[in-house]
Amino acid sequence: MKTIITINEVCSDNIGDHAINEGLKKLITASGYSVESYGFDAEKKIAVPKVTNEKLTAKVFLRKAKNLFLNRIQFLKYARWYLHNKKRIESTSCRDAEIMMIGGGQLIQSGGTFPIAMYTWAKYAKKNNKKYVILGVGCAEKFSWLDSVLYKYALKHANGVYVREKRSIDKLKRFFDFTPSYIPDLAFSLYEKESYPEKGSVIIGATAYYVYSKNVKETGQSEFKTQQEYIEDWRQVVEDEIKKAGKKVVLASTTVEDAELNKLIYKEVLKNNSEENIELCEKVPALNIYLDYLRVSSKVYSGRMHSLILGKILGNDLEPWLISKKIEYFMDEYGNRHVEEINKELKDVFANIIKKFG
């Protein structure tokens, strides 16, 4: 059986990234190929909550100073990452496979190590005469000069580029002078027609405060909320749902940082409510467990795109927390479309990709 290599954020703590990878694997195996999955910007990730009151010892000071210096100078940051990852990427690119599929998720963005990762995968794919497509990705709002150079190289040499929303087509044209094709988000391939049990609960997944603070200017909000004010907003949503007859609230998160925030909200809610009305998932559940929660829920609140996608797939009403442009774009593009229609379009586009490049 021929093999396709997938490269995405399968190593992250985010349930959404695992949903993307599972969706892509489902499309590939249905096309008659085997799959090997590898991490995009890391071989392995261990996510831990940020320490806000860490004691400033000499060792801690030196570590923070070193990281600040390396991260402030983008070229040094990228060079460090490249030296740590090039061997892994080169060996993966040499593997026997028909094609490499890089995606999906918000892989075209600045600020982390995604630009140098995209460039490095493209470089070694080209070096080893391996076909690659950039698949089901979203595009951020701004890029440095160096990021633009790296992404332009990867886009130019790809056999195909497919973005997950129409606005990302416009952004790739604007930032990189490149016109991609369109494919619905890969997680929509997880949709299956099924009958659901009685839906008697509501899922609330508060999104980490750092996500809010990072995107507050992007979303055009005039008032900046403190963390406590932000927690209070979510607490009010939880208590409003508890007051509705017959609705149990489940606080379930899709990332480690979100789970920490949900714990704080849970403590606040318990001051005025019984434990019988609310359930806390202290840790991020596995993808299959999270899907089970959604099967018996009627509504999902979230500021995470793939929590909303999975909720839509499993028949939930969506209550998006408009915390970033990505969520706004998702609701504009997918909010009113039927899941069956999106799933069919996704399968049709993917079949054409396999026919063209497989």
CSV table of C-alpha atoms in Angstrom, one decimal, residues 228 231-232 234-240 242 248-251 261-282:
chain,number,residue,atom,x,y,z
A,228,GLN,CA,-10.6,38.9,37.0
A,231,ILE,CA,-13.3,35.4,34.5
A,232,GLU,CA,-16.4,37.2,35.7
A,234,TRP,CA,-17.4,33.5,31.8
A,235,ARG,CA,-18.8,33.0,35.3
A,236,GLN,CA,-21.9,34.9,34.3
A,237,VAL,CA,-22.4,32.7,31.3
A,238,VAL,CA,-22.1,29.5,33.4
A,239,GLU,CA,-24.6,30.7,36.0
A,240,ASP,CA,-27.1,31.8,33.3
A,242,ILE,CA,-27.4,26.7,35.2
A,248,LYS,CA,-26.3,20.7,33.4
A,249,VAL,CA,-23.1,22.6,32.6
A,250,VAL,CA,-19.9,20.8,31.8
A,251,LEU,CA,-16.7,22.8,31.9
A,261,LEU,CA,-8.9,29.0,33.5
A,262,ASN,CA,-11.9,26.7,33.7
A,263,LYS,CA,-10.7,25.7,37.2
A,264,LEU,CA,-10.8,29.3,38.3
A,265,ILE,CA,-14.2,29.8,36.9
A,266,TYR,CA,-15.5,26.6,38.6
A,267,LYS,CA,-14.3,27.9,42.0
A,268,GLU,CA,-16.2,31.2,41.4
A,269,VAL,CA,-19.4,29.4,40.3
A,270,LEU,CA,-19.4,27.1,43.3
A,271,LYS,CA,-19.7,30.1,45.7
A,272,ASN,CA,-23.3,30.5,44.6
A,273,ASN,CA,-24.3,27.1,43.1
A,274,SER,CA,-24.4,23.4,43.9
A,275,GLU,CA,-21.9,20.9,42.5
A,276,GLU,CA,-24.9,18.9,41.2
A,277,ASN,CA,-25.4,21.5,38.5
A,278,ILE,CA,-21.9,21.7,37.2
A,279,GLU,CA,-19.1,19.3,36.2
A,280,LEU,CA,-15.5,20.2,35.8
A,281,CYS,CA,-13.1,18.3,33.6
A,282,GLU,CA,-9.8,19.2,35.3
